[in-house]
PDB file of C-alpha atoms in Angstrom:
ATOM      1  CA  MET A   1       4.770  -0.769 -10.363  1.00  0.00           C
ATOM      2  CA  PRO A   2       1.410   0.995  -9.887  1.00  0.00           C
ATOM      3  CA  ALA A   3       0.633   3.996 -12.044  1.00  0.00           C
ATOM      4  CA  GLY A   4       0.127   7.548 -10.866  1.00  0.00           C
ATOM      5  CA  LEU A   5       2.424  10.263  -9.647  1.00  0.00           C
ATOM      6  CA  ILE A   6       3.427  10.681  -6.023  1.00  0.00           C
ATOM      7  CA  ALA A   7       3.387  14.183  -4.590  1.00  0.00           C
ATOM      8  CA  PHE A   8       5.660  14.804  -1.622  1.00  0.00           C
ATOM      9  CA  VAL A   9       7.364  17.469   0.463  1.00  0.00           C
ATOM     10  CA  SER A  10      11.137  17.960   0.385  1.00  0.00           C
ATOM     11  CA  ASP A  11      13.704  20.472   1.602  1.00  0.00           C
ATOM     12  CA  ARG A  12      16.295  19.389  -0.995  1.00  0.00           C
ATOM     13  CA  ASP A  13      16.397  22.920  -2.438  1.00  0.00           C
ATOM     14  CA  GLY A  14      16.073  24.799   0.856  1.00  0.00           C
ATOM     15  CA  LEU A  15      12.643  25.407   2.370  1.00  0.00           C
ATOM     16  CA  ASP A  16      10.059  22.636   2.274  1.00  0.00           C
ATOM     17  CA  ALA A  17       8.440  22.662  -1.183  1.00  0.00           C
ATOM     18  CA  LEU A  18       6.050  20.439  -3.097  1.00  0.00           C
ATOM     19  CA  TYR A  19       7.486  17.926  -5.597  1.00  0.00           C
ATOM     20  CA  LEU A  20       6.179  15.249  -7.927  1.00  0.00           C
ATOM     21  CA  MET A  21       7.799  11.984  -8.959  1.00  0.00           C
ATOM     22  CA  ARG A  22       6.788   8.848 -10.781  1.00  0.00           C
ATOM     23  CA  ALA A  23       5.704   5.919  -8.646  1.00  0.00           C
ATOM     24  CA  ASP A  24       9.119   4.307  -9.164  1.00  0.00           C
ATOM     25  CA  GLY A  25      10.911   7.369  -7.748  1.00  0.00           C
ATOM     26  CA  SER A  26      12.103   8.728 -11.108  1.00  0.00           C
ATOM     27  CA  ASN A  27      11.517  12.066 -12.833  1.00  0.00           C
ATOM     28  CA  VAL A  28      11.442  14.209  -9.713  1.00  0.00           C
ATOM     29  CA  ARG A  29      10.319  17.783 -10.363  1.00  0.00           C
ATOM     30  CA  ARG A  30       9.505  20.712  -8.155  1.00  0.00           C
ATOM     31  CA  LEU A  31       5.916  21.927  -8.329  1.00  0.00           C
ATOM     32  CA  THR A  32       5.782  24.990  -6.051  1.00  0.00           C
ATOM     33  CA  GLY A  33       7.951  28.079  -6.272  1.00  0.00           C
ATOM     34  CA  GLU A  34       8.538  30.865  -3.790  1.00  0.00           C
ATOM     35  CA  LEU A  35       6.120  30.033  -1.005  1.00  0.00           C
ATOM     36  CA  PRO A  36       6.535  29.648   2.745  1.00  0.00           C
ATOM     37  CA  PRO A  37       7.311  26.071   3.821  1.00  0.00           C
ATOM     38  CA  VAL A  38       4.631  23.716   2.466  1.00  0.00           C
ATOM     39  CA  SER A  39       3.222  20.484   3.871  1.00  0.00           C
ATOM     40  CA  HIS A  40       0.476  17.846   3.657  1.00  0.00           C
ATOM     41  CA  PRO A  41      -0.393  17.578  -0.051  1.00  0.00           C
ATOM     42  CA  ALA A  42      -3.681  15.900  -1.001  1.00  0.00           C
ATOM     43  CA  TRP A  43      -4.912  14.958  -4.484  1.00  0.00           C
ATOM     44  CA  SER A  44      -8.382  15.665  -5.790  1.00  0.00           C
ATOM     45  CA  ALA A  45     -10.263  12.490  -6.725  1.00  0.00           C
ATOM     46  CA  ASP A  46      -9.804  13.181 -10.458  1.00  0.00           C
ATOM     47  CA  GLY A  47      -6.023  13.446  -9.995  1.00  0.00           C
ATOM     48  CA  ARG A  48      -5.839  16.900 -11.566  1.00  0.00           C
ATOM     49  CA  ARG A  49      -5.234  19.169  -8.575  1.00  0.00           C
ATOM     50  CA  LEU A  50      -3.485  19.194  -5.252  1.00  0.00           C
ATOM     51  CA  ALA A  51      -4.422  20.941  -2.042  1.00  0.00           C
ATOM     52  CA  PHE A  52      -1.690  21.703   0.485  1.00  0.00           C
ATOM     53  CA  ASN A  53      -0.848  24.160   3.243  1.00  0.00           C
ATOM     54  CA  ALA A  54       1.957  26.701   3.350  1.00  0.00           C
ATOM     55  CA  GLY A  55       3.217  28.778   6.249  1.00  0.00           C
ATOM     56  CA  SER A  56       4.461  28.295   9.792  1.00  0.00           C
ATOM     57  CA  PRO A  57       3.108  26.079  12.589  1.00  0.00           C
ATOM     58  CA  THR A  58       1.254  29.117  13.952  1.00  0.00           C
ATOM     59  CA  ALA A  59       0.083  30.756  10.697  1.00  0.00           C
ATOM     60  CA  SER A  60      -0.571  28.572   7.666  1.00  0.00           C
ATOM     61  CA  ASP A  61      -3.034  28.774   4.762  1.00  0.00           C
ATOM     62  CA  ILE A  62      -4.526  26.277   2.326  1.00  0.00           C
ATOM     63  CA  TYR A  63      -3.553  26.469  -1.364  1.00  0.00           C
ATOM     64  CA  LEU A  64      -4.538  24.663  -4.545  1.00  0.00           C
ATOM     65  CA  ILE A  65      -2.370  23.918  -7.575  1.00  0.00           C
ATOM     66  CA  SER A  66      -2.781  21.889 -10.767  1.00  0.00           C
ATOM     67  CA  ALA A  67      -0.550  18.913 -11.464  1.00  0.00           C
ATOM     68  CA  ASP A  68       1.247  20.879 -14.193  1.00  0.00           C
ATOM     69  CA  GLY A  69       2.114  23.668 -11.737  1.00  0.00           C
ATOM     70  CA  SER A  70      -0.490  26.139 -13.007  1.00  0.00           C
ATOM     71  CA  GLY A  71      -3.430  27.690 -11.199  1.00  0.00           C
ATOM     72  CA  LEU A  72      -1.870  28.342  -7.798  1.00  0.00           C
ATOM     73  CA  THR A  73      -4.709  29.655  -5.631  1.00  0.00           C
ATOM     74  CA  GLN A  74      -4.796  30.621  -1.957  1.00  0.00           C
ATOM     75  CA  ILE A  75      -8.005  29.354  -0.334  1.00  0.00           C
ATOM     76  CA  THR A  76      -7.788  30.566   3.283  1.00  0.00           C
ATOM     77  CA  ARG A  77      -6.680  34.029   4.389  1.00  0.00           C
ATOM     78  CA  ASP A  78      -6.575  34.523   8.122  1.00  0.00           C
ATOM     79  CA  ALA A  79      -4.154  34.684  11.041  1.00  0.00           C
ATOM     80  CA  ALA A  80      -4.821  31.110  12.135  1.00  0.00           C
ATOM     81  CA  ALA A  81      -3.017  27.891  11.282  1.00  0.00           C
ATOM     82  CA  ASN A  82      -4.892  25.851   8.663  1.00  0.00           C
ATOM     83  CA  PHE A  83      -3.567  22.354   7.973  1.00  0.00           C
ATOM     84  CA  TYR A  84      -4.297  18.899   6.519  1.00  0.00           C
ATOM     85  CA  PRO A  85      -6.617  19.650   3.580  1.00  0.00           C
ATOM     86  CA  THR A  86      -8.632  16.802   2.056  1.00  0.00           C
ATOM     87  CA  TRP A  87     -10.971  16.842  -0.946  1.00  0.00           C
ATOM     88  CA  SER A  88     -14.541  15.690  -1.188  1.00  0.00           C
ATOM     89  CA  PRO A  89     -14.868  13.041  -3.919  1.00  0.00           C
ATOM     90  CA  ASP A  90     -16.837  15.413  -6.170  1.00  0.00           C
ATOM     91  CA  GLY A  91     -14.117  18.091  -5.888  1.00  0.00           C
ATOM     92  CA  ARG A  92     -16.526  20.727  -4.617  1.00  0.00           C
ATOM     93  CA  ARG A  93     -15.427  20.931  -0.991  1.00  0.00           C
ATOM     94  CA  LEU A  94     -12.369  20.748   1.211  1.00  0.00           C
ATOM     95  CA  ALA A  95     -12.098  19.679   4.827  1.00  0.00           C
ATOM     96  CA  PHE A  96      -9.163  20.838   6.931  1.00  0.00           C
ATOM     97  CA  SER A  97      -7.996  21.341  10.495  1.00  0.00           C
ATOM     98  CA  SER A  98      -7.674  24.835  11.964  1.00  0.00           C
ATOM     99  CA  ASN A  99      -7.002  26.453  15.332  1.00  0.00           C
ATOM    100  CA  ARG A 100      -8.975  29.595  14.462  1.00  0.00           C
ATOM    101  CA  ASP A 101     -11.277  29.199  17.478  1.00  0.00           C
ATOM    102  CA  GLY A 102      -8.448  28.562  19.953  1.00  0.00           C
ATOM    103  CA  ASP A 103      -7.936  24.821  19.598  1.00  0.00           C
ATOM    104  CA  TRP A 104      -7.688  22.379  16.694  1.00  0.00           C
ATOM    105  CA  ASP A 105     -11.008  21.454  15.099  1.00  0.00           C
ATOM    106  CA  ILE A 106     -12.284  20.246  11.707  1.00  0.00           C
ATOM    107  CA  TYR A 107     -13.753  22.673   9.180  1.00  0.00           C
ATOM    108  CA  VAL A 108     -15.359  22.337   5.754  1.00  0.00           C
ATOM    109  CA  ALA A 109     -15.342  24.935   2.953  1.00  0.00           C
ATOM    110  CA  ASN A 110     -16.191  25.153  -0.713  1.00  0.00           C
ATOM    111  CA  ALA A 111     -13.190  24.490  -2.946  1.00  0.00           C
ATOM    112  CA  ASP A 112     -12.974  28.232  -3.726  1.00  0.00           C
ATOM    113  CA  GLY A 113     -12.633  29.014  -0.009  1.00  0.00           C
ATOM    114  CA  SER A 114     -16.182  30.247   0.510  1.00  0.00           C
ATOM    115  CA  ASN A 115     -18.759  29.061   3.033  1.00  0.00           C
ATOM    116  CA  VAL A 116     -16.315  27.990   5.762  1.00  0.00           C
ATOM    117  CA  ARG A 117     -18.137  25.963   8.409  1.00  0.00           C
ATOM    118  CA  GLN A 118     -16.922  24.365  11.639  1.00  0.00           C
ATOM    119  CA  LEU A 119     -17.771  20.672  11.521  1.00  0.00           C
ATOM    120  CA  VAL A 120     -16.097  19.280  14.656  1.00  0.00           C
ATOM    121  CA  ASN A 121     -15.764  21.265  17.885  1.00  0.00           C
ATOM    122  CA  SER A 122     -14.327  19.509  20.913  1.00  0.00           C
ATOM    123  CA  PRO A 123     -11.902  20.458  23.718  1.00  0.00           C
ATOM    124  CA  GLY A 124      -9.002  18.530  22.267  1.00  0.00           C
ATOM    125  CA  LEU A 125      -6.872  18.075  19.183  1.00  0.00           C
ATOM    126  CA  ASP A 126      -9.029  17.196  16.152  1.00  0.00           C
ATOM    127  CA  ASP A 127      -6.954  16.983  12.980  1.00  0.00           C
ATOM    128  CA  LYS A 128      -5.735  14.937  10.002  1.00  0.00           C
ATOM    129  CA  PRO A 129      -9.134  14.690   8.272  1.00  0.00           C
ATOM    130  CA  GLN A 130      -9.620  12.289   5.347  1.00  0.00           C
ATOM    131  CA  TRP A 131     -12.752  12.231   3.189  1.00  0.00           C
ATOM    132  CA  SER A 132     -14.152   8.770   2.476  1.00  0.00           C
ATOM    133  CA  PRO A 133     -14.329   7.758  -1.213  1.00  0.00           C
ATOM    134  CA  ASP A 134     -18.149   7.663  -1.165  1.00  0.00           C
ATOM    135  CA  GLY A 135     -18.335  11.171   0.313  1.00  0.00           C
ATOM    136  CA  SER A 136     -20.476  10.148   3.279  1.00  0.00           C
ATOM    137  CA  ARG A 137     -17.884  10.489   6.055  1.00  0.00           C
ATOM    138  CA  ILE A 138     -14.750  12.352   7.051  1.00  0.00           C
ATOM    139  CA  GLY A 139     -12.322  10.381   9.172  1.00  0.00           C
ATOM    140  CA  PHE A 140     -10.095  12.280  11.587  1.00  0.00           C
ATOM    141  CA  ALA A 141      -7.820  11.824  14.585  1.00  0.00           C
ATOM    142  CA  THR A 142      -8.637  13.203  18.012  1.00  0.00           C
ATOM    143  CA  THR A 143      -7.048  13.276  21.459  1.00  0.00           C
ATOM    144  CA  ARG A 144     -10.176  14.440  23.303  1.00  0.00           C
ATOM    145  CA  THR A 145     -10.036  11.420  25.627  1.00  0.00           C
ATOM    146  CA  GLY A 146      -6.315  11.800  26.271  1.00  0.00           C
ATOM    147  CA  GLU A 147      -5.393   9.001  23.852  1.00  0.00           C
ATOM    148  CA  PRO A 148      -5.230   9.072  20.031  1.00  0.00           C
ATOM    149  CA  GLU A 149      -8.535   7.901  18.586  1.00  0.00           C
ATOM    150  CA  LEU A 150      -9.987   7.696  15.087  1.00  0.00           C
ATOM    151  CA  ARG A 151     -13.505   9.025  14.563  1.00  0.00           C
ATOM    152  CA  VAL A 152     -15.747   9.877  11.606  1.00  0.00           C
ATOM    153  CA  VAL A 153     -18.117  12.775  11.112  1.00  0.00           C
ATOM    154  CA  ASP A 154     -20.949  13.267   8.629  1.00  0.00           C
ATOM    155  CA  PRO A 155     -19.873  16.276   6.491  1.00  0.00           C
ATOM    156  CA  ASP A 156     -23.453  17.570   6.281  1.00  0.00           C
ATOM    157  CA  THR A 157     -24.943  16.899   9.716  1.00  0.00           C
ATOM    158  CA  GLY A 158     -21.856  16.913  11.950  1.00  0.00           C
ATOM    159  CA  VAL A 159     -22.902  13.639  13.587  1.00  0.00           C
ATOM    160  CA  GLU A 160     -19.856  11.742  14.905  1.00  0.00           C
ATOM    161  CA  GLN A 161     -19.064   8.156  15.774  1.00  0.00           C
ATOM    162  CA  PRO A 162     -15.948   6.012  16.283  1.00  0.00           C
ATOM    163  CA  LEU A 163     -14.260   4.955  13.056  1.00  0.00           C
ATOM    164  CA  LEU A 164     -12.864   1.693  14.446  1.00  0.00           C
ATOM    165  CA  PRO A 165     -14.011  -0.650  17.210  1.00  0.00           C
ATOM    166  CA  GLN A 166     -12.950   0.699  20.577  1.00  0.00           C
ATOM    167  CA  PRO A 167     -10.483   0.872  22.219  1.00  0.00           C
ATOM    168  CA  THR A 168      -8.460   0.897  18.962  1.00  0.00           C
ATOM    169  CA  ARG A 169      -5.939   3.761  18.976  1.00  0.00           C
ATOM    170  CA  GLY A 170      -4.590   5.400  15.845  1.00  0.00           C
ATOM    171  CA  LEU A 171      -3.737   8.440  13.744  1.00  0.00           C
ATOM    172  CA  ASN A 172      -3.515   9.408  10.069  1.00  0.00           C
ATOM    173  CA  PRO A 173      -6.516   7.522   8.628  1.00  0.00           C
ATOM    174  CA  ALA A 174      -6.465   6.770   4.891  1.00  0.00           C
ATOM    175  CA  TRP A 175      -9.131   4.936   2.881  1.00  0.00           C
ATOM    176  CA  SER A 176      -8.180   2.849  -0.133  1.00  0.00           C
ATOM    177  CA  ILE A 177      -9.406   4.232  -3.451  1.00  0.00           C
ATOM    178  CA  ASP A 178     -12.355   1.822  -3.532  1.00  0.00           C
ATOM    179  CA  GLY A 179     -13.189   2.429   0.130  1.00  0.00           C
ATOM    180  CA  SER A 180     -12.860  -1.236   1.076  1.00  0.00           C
ATOM    181  CA  ARG A 181      -9.906  -0.837   3.452  1.00  0.00           C
ATOM    182  CA  LEU A 182      -8.387   1.648   5.844  1.00  0.00           C
ATOM    183  CA  ALA A 183      -4.731   2.237   6.680  1.00  0.00           C
ATOM    184  CA  TYR A 184      -3.665   4.149   9.753  1.00  0.00           C
ATOM    185  CA  ASN A 185      -0.760   4.762  12.101  1.00  0.00           C
ATOM    186  CA  VAL A 186      -0.413   2.959  15.418  1.00  0.00           C
ATOM    187  CA  VAL A 187       1.624   4.711  18.116  1.00  0.00           C
ATOM    188  CA  THR A 188       4.713   2.801  19.260  1.00  0.00           C
ATOM    189  CA  SER A 189       7.650   3.546  21.550  1.00  0.00           C
ATOM    190  CA  SER A 190       9.740   4.547  18.518  1.00  0.00           C
ATOM    191  CA  GLY A 191       7.061   6.526  16.654  1.00  0.00           C
ATOM    192  CA  PHE A 192       4.468   4.912  14.394  1.00  0.00           C
ATOM    193  CA  ASP A 193       3.753   1.603  12.677  1.00  0.00           C
ATOM    194  CA  ILE A 194       1.194   1.037   9.906  1.00  0.00           C
ATOM    195  CA  THR A 195      -1.897  -1.152  10.204  1.00  0.00           C
ATOM    196  CA  VAL A 196      -4.509  -2.001   7.568  1.00  0.00           C
ATOM    197  CA  VAL A 197      -8.081  -3.073   8.365  1.00  0.00           C
ATOM    198  CA  ASP A 198     -11.214  -3.734   6.385  1.00  0.00           C
ATOM    199  CA  ALA A 199     -13.462  -0.683   6.177  1.00  0.00           C
ATOM    200  CA  ASP A 200     -15.714  -2.053   8.936  1.00  0.00           C
ATOM    201  CA  GLY A 201     -12.732  -2.260  11.303  1.00  0.00           C
ATOM    202  CA  THR A 202     -12.299  -6.031  11.100  1.00  0.00           C
ATOM    203  CA  ALA A 203      -9.289  -8.135  10.040  1.00  0.00           C
ATOM    204  CA  PRO A 204      -6.513  -5.835  11.331  1.00  0.00           C
ATOM    205  CA  ARG A 205      -3.118  -6.503   9.829  1.00  0.00           C
ATOM    206  CA  SER A 206       0.238  -4.896  10.651  1.00  0.00           C
ATOM    207  CA  VAL A 207       1.981  -4.135   7.369  1.00  0.00           C
ATOM    208  CA  VAL A 208       4.995  -2.048   8.433  1.00  0.00           C
ATOM    209  CA  THR A 209       6.606  -2.478  11.855  1.00  0.00           C
ATOM    210  CA  GLY A 210      10.050  -2.002  13.275  1.00  0.00           C
ATOM    211  CA  SER A 211      12.326   0.202  15.342  1.00  0.00           C
ATOM    212  CA  ALA A 212      11.839   3.221  13.046  1.00  0.00           C
ATOM    213  CA  SER A 213       8.808   5.468  12.640  1.00  0.00           C
ATOM    214  CA  GLU A 214       6.638   4.910   9.563  1.00  0.00           C
ATOM    215  CA  GLU A 215       4.189   7.753   9.008  1.00  0.00           C
ATOM    216  CA  ARG A 216       1.219   8.968   6.917  1.00  0.00           C
ATOM    217  CA  PRO A 217       0.327   5.931   4.769  1.00  0.00           C
ATOM    218  CA  ARG A 218      -1.316   6.657   1.404  1.00  0.00           C
ATOM    219  CA  TRP A 219      -2.771   4.068  -0.979  1.00  0.00           C
ATOM    220  CA  SER A 220      -1.720   3.288  -4.517  1.00  0.00           C
ATOM    221  CA  PRO A 221      -4.516   3.498  -7.126  1.00  0.00           C
ATOM    222  CA  ASN A 222      -4.693  -0.307  -7.415  1.00  0.00           C
ATOM    223  CA  GLY A 223      -4.929  -0.797  -3.655  1.00  0.00           C
ATOM    224  CA  ARG A 224      -1.949  -3.120  -3.501  1.00  0.00           C
ATOM    225  CA  SER A 225       0.685  -0.770  -2.080  1.00  0.00           C
ATOM    226  CA  LEU A 226       1.100   2.038   0.425  1.00  0.00           C
ATOM    227  CA  ALA A 227       3.446   5.007   0.240  1.00  0.00           C
ATOM    228  CA  TYR A 228       4.709   6.376   3.541  1.00  0.00           C
ATOM    229  CA  TYR A 229       7.735   8.130   4.960  1.00  0.00           C
ATOM    230  CA  SER A 230      10.188   6.791   7.525  1.00  0.00           C
ATOM    231  CA  ASP A 231      13.428   7.564   9.326  1.00  0.00           C
ATOM    232  CA  ALA A 232      14.568   3.943   8.999  1.00  0.00           C
ATOM    233  CA  GLU A 233      17.918   4.918   7.475  1.00  0.00           C
ATOM    234  CA  GLY A 234      18.576   7.927   9.695  1.00  0.00           C
ATOM    235  CA  SER A 235      16.891  10.556   7.521  1.00  0.00           C
ATOM    236  CA  TRP A 236      13.286  10.962   6.449  1.00  0.00           C
ATOM    237  CA  ASP A 237      12.644   9.299   3.101  1.00  0.00           C
ATOM    238  CA  ILE A 238       9.680   7.964   1.150  1.00  0.00           C
ATOM    239  CA  TYR A 239       9.027   4.243   0.910  1.00  0.00           C
ATOM    240  CA  VAL A 240       6.516   1.954  -0.754  1.00  0.00           C
ATOM    241  CA  VAL A 241       5.326  -1.310   0.780  1.00  0.00           C
ATOM    242  CA  ASP A 242       3.638  -4.036  -1.246  1.00  0.00           C
ATOM    243  CA  ILE A 243       0.908  -5.189   1.125  1.00  0.00           C
ATOM    244  CA  GLU A 244       0.549  -8.630  -0.454  1.00  0.00           C
ATOM    245  CA  LEU A 245       4.255  -9.447  -0.562  1.00  0.00           C
ATOM    246  CA  GLY A 246       5.348  -7.450   2.490  1.00  0.00           C
ATOM    247  CA  THR A 247       8.312  -5.992   0.574  1.00  0.00           C
ATOM    248  CA  THR A 248       9.428  -2.377   0.951  1.00  0.00           C
ATOM    249  CA  ARG A 249      11.698  -0.135  -1.064  1.00  0.00           C
ATOM    250  CA  ALA A 250      12.916   3.437  -0.790  1.00  0.00           C
ATOM    251  CA  LEU A 251      11.915   5.961  -3.448  1.00  0.00           C
ATOM    252  CA  THR A 252      14.089   8.822  -2.148  1.00  0.00           C
ATOM    253  CA  GLN A 253      17.564   8.960  -0.643  1.00  0.00           C
ATOM    254  CA  PRO A 254      19.359  10.917   2.126  1.00  0.00           C
ATOM    255  CA  PRO A 255      20.321  13.511   3.127  1.00  0.00           C
ATOM    256  CA  SER A 256      17.290  15.749   2.458  1.00  0.00           C
ATOM    257  CA  PHE A 257      13.944  15.529   4.212  1.00  0.00           C
ATOM    258  CA  ASP A 258      11.468  13.787   1.890  1.00  0.00           C
ATOM    259  CA  GLY A 259       8.070  13.030   3.356  1.00  0.00           C
ATOM    260  CA  GLN A 260       4.285  13.273   3.423  1.00  0.00           C
ATOM    261  CA  PRO A 261       3.660  11.336   0.182  1.00  0.00           C
ATOM    262  CA  ALA A 262       0.293  11.468  -1.588  1.00  0.00           C
ATOM    263  CA  TRP A 263      -0.432   9.001  -4.402  1.00  0.00           C
ATOM    264  CA  GLN A 264      -2.288  10.397  -7.420  1.00  0.00           C
ATOM    265  CA  PRO A 265      -5.594   8.653  -8.190  1.00  0.00           C
ATOM    266  CA  THR A 266      -5.817   7.264 -11.717  1.00  0.00           C
ATOM    267  CA  ARG A 267      -8.946   6.284 -13.608  1.00  0.00           C
TER     268      ARG A 267
END
């Protein structure tokens, strides 16, 4: 089993809170205390801190916390909804999605919340940003053409281009730790499946398919497995798929909601 903790969101104690568990599903512990409902945890590249958002669908802020539960810090403070934080590889910046200008766009800020700058501005839904491991690009999902599409933007210049060869459709982009591959969600009639491609968009491979919805894939540190969450057994639980073997196993059990896994980088 790969090393590293898995952060995830669960309502097992009431409101959605942030939890940690070992990569085999053991030693589950709650990380956040009395906060509004939390979602979308993301590890810093050094594996020491997590960014996440807390609040409602219409008013949510970005927070940081250390893996030991210390250092809880609120990064955004406004009346907007701020979601989907992602770290730059050097830990100095965060990208996130916000509706502060009336629709959902991508923003970048220093890790202390200063110097907030709009990076993507289009008349559509731009969200779910993910910073590439080399720091040169931020992948994100957009519906500006009416269909889900994956694009990338330069975090310094704001120059955009398609992430995958067109007309590939997808959501929830996630680079492997070494940047060699990309996992993403493909929209199906029942929800989402998971596809993996090489970083240049070639050699697509479906790794999780079926009648259920499999969402938000996140890579293991060794690049062999993906964590995701699915309603395959009637409730939302966290699973791991071994990409080489094609085997899956559940890490959490019903009846609580357990989802949005994020695998801790290890070095």
